[in-house]
XYZ file of C-alpha atoms in Angstrom:
184
model
C -140.815 88.492 38.453
C -142.123 90.946 41.000
C -145.845 91.355 41.700
C -146.558 95.007 40.883
C -150.351 95.082 41.188
C -153.099 92.808 42.499
C -156.866 93.121 42.178
C -159.807 90.819 42.937
C -163.336 90.542 41.599
C -166.306 88.197 41.670
C -166.956 86.109 38.551
C -170.363 85.536 36.937
C -170.592 82.224 38.758
C -170.052 83.978 42.114
C -166.482 82.780 42.708
C -163.680 85.093 43.729
C -160.767 85.530 41.308
C -157.834 87.890 41.026
C -155.421 89.402 38.568
C -151.749 90.059 39.181
C -149.509 92.285 37.129
C -145.981 90.860 37.149
C -142.896 92.864 36.191
C -139.832 90.962 34.989
C -136.813 91.657 32.792
C -138.926 91.522 29.622
C -141.793 93.780 30.717
C -145.191 93.344 32.352
C -147.546 90.394 32.095
C -151.068 90.098 33.451
C -151.923 86.717 34.996
C -155.362 85.500 36.112
C -155.443 83.957 39.603
C -158.227 81.539 40.556
C -159.342 80.290 43.981
C -156.661 77.621 44.383
C -153.769 80.149 44.424
C -155.696 83.267 45.464
C -154.898 82.816 49.170
C -151.158 82.552 48.496
C -151.169 85.732 46.409
C -153.221 87.617 49.021
C -150.699 86.566 51.709
C -147.805 87.819 49.584
C -149.474 91.168 48.844
C -150.490 91.779 52.486
C -147.032 91.020 53.929
C -144.675 93.978 53.331
C -141.581 91.754 53.587
C -142.888 89.324 50.942
C -144.391 91.946 48.612
C -141.087 93.272 47.247
C -139.479 89.857 46.725
C -139.214 88.305 43.236
C -141.109 85.063 42.580
C -141.274 82.329 39.959
C -144.670 81.554 38.444
C -145.847 78.334 36.819
C -148.531 79.462 34.393
C -150.821 77.997 31.783
C -151.151 79.870 28.495
C -154.173 79.518 26.230
C -155.047 81.340 23.057
C -158.265 81.854 21.131
C -158.964 83.921 18.014
C -158.493 87.260 19.763
C -156.715 86.829 23.093
C -153.844 85.084 24.811
C -154.768 84.205 28.395
C -152.360 83.374 31.185
C -153.589 81.562 34.296
C -151.540 81.033 37.436
C -150.909 77.421 38.429
C -148.360 77.893 41.236
C -146.136 80.523 42.874
C -142.614 79.726 44.076
C -139.931 81.651 45.911
C -136.753 81.881 43.858
C -135.026 79.481 46.263
C -137.742 76.849 45.725
C -137.813 77.451 41.960
C -134.103 76.669 41.568
C -134.788 73.013 42.349
C -137.687 72.679 39.897
C -137.567 71.635 36.259
C -139.589 74.202 34.322
C -140.645 73.342 30.778
C -141.191 75.750 27.923
C -143.816 74.940 25.354
C -144.742 76.415 22.021
C -148.294 77.218 21.026
C -149.533 75.440 17.932
C -151.780 77.084 15.365
C -154.803 75.318 16.855
C -153.849 76.837 20.242
C -153.068 73.592 22.052
C -149.720 72.719 23.544
C -147.715 70.156 21.663
C -146.090 67.527 23.855
C -143.467 66.692 21.238
C -142.316 70.335 21.072
C -141.685 70.435 24.819
C -138.130 71.334 25.761
C -136.398 71.874 29.046
C -135.522 75.496 29.844
C -133.129 77.233 29.710
C -131.361 76.060 26.587
C -127.696 76.770 26.122
C -126.975 79.239 23.349
C -124.476 77.925 20.835
C -121.227 79.870 20.689
C -119.517 80.360 17.329
C -115.957 81.267 16.439
C -115.659 84.450 14.404
C -114.648 84.741 10.757
C -113.374 88.268 10.170
C -113.112 89.538 6.601
C -111.355 92.869 5.963
C -112.580 94.757 2.894
C -111.451 98.058 1.431
C -114.112 100.760 1.179
C -112.556 102.093 -2.043
C -113.007 98.689 -3.755
C -116.669 98.285 -2.774
C -119.713 99.285 -4.789
C -123.410 98.723 -4.270
C -123.333 95.883 -6.818
C -120.428 94.156 -5.015
C -122.180 94.504 -1.656
C -125.309 92.913 -3.156
C -123.184 90.062 -4.564
C -121.519 89.552 -1.173
C -124.896 89.549 0.569
C -126.329 86.992 -1.908
C -123.253 84.798 -1.527
C -123.305 84.878 2.271
C -127.081 84.413 2.414
C -126.827 81.264 0.259
C -123.963 79.859 2.377
C -125.570 80.645 5.756
C -126.371 77.504 7.766
C -126.572 76.793 11.520
C -124.364 73.704 11.168
C -121.465 75.890 9.968
C -118.781 76.868 12.440
C -118.168 80.637 12.236
C -120.108 83.881 12.671
C -119.261 86.335 9.874
C -117.840 89.716 10.864
C -117.184 92.198 8.071
C -114.576 94.904 8.588
C -114.566 97.698 6.044
C -111.511 99.953 6.050
C -111.643 103.550 4.864
C -108.063 104.168 3.669
C -108.587 107.948 3.514
C -109.357 108.273 7.235
C -107.857 105.051 8.572
C -111.217 104.120 10.149
C -112.426 100.533 10.216
C -116.168 99.885 10.348
C -117.087 96.578 11.991
C -120.344 94.801 11.093
C -121.156 91.807 13.280
C -123.602 89.804 11.185
C -125.921 86.963 12.161
C -124.649 84.818 9.279
C -123.086 81.477 10.250
C -120.634 80.408 7.550
C -117.702 78.094 6.881
C -114.040 79.146 6.502
C -113.973 79.165 2.706
C -116.725 81.820 2.495
C -114.150 84.443 3.541
C -112.041 83.653 0.479
C -115.112 83.856 -1.776
C -116.054 87.261 -0.316
C -112.527 88.578 -0.945
C -112.703 87.346 -4.574
C -116.000 89.195 -5.115
C -114.581 92.374 -3.550
C -111.395 92.210 -5.664
C -113.240 91.576 -8.951
C -113.565 94.453 -11.408
């Protein structure tokens, strides 16, 4: 992300600390910066050439009853960050990191083949759509092989409406959907 804003203050114990506001593809995040990394951040903010560059941040996240706090551990240039192995962690209910839930980032998103089912708008009713939804919902499972895409054709206008669903189904579900749609 890019450092958008930086401010410093003195803590109750008399130590200097800072706060950076980082803008990335997902929005803004505010990160607390303590003495160990404060000098690095001040150098980046003071140098015009460094200020507009994007950086990678290794942070520590903690949560209590009301707040989620993010503290800066280290700052890396994007070139340096490419060679590092960043880990993502999930917060548990008791707000401690779980070592057994640790995974290496980024994870590859699974690609699915598509199962396209063409239905006629004139044959569909609300009841049939509810039956199709219940059927597909019960057959949805991540270990299946195909992402369901429903195509509904309006014979009067020749239009075809395409609904790309998030349901992951097997091949035979298409036949079951067509049976439900064809039933009286």
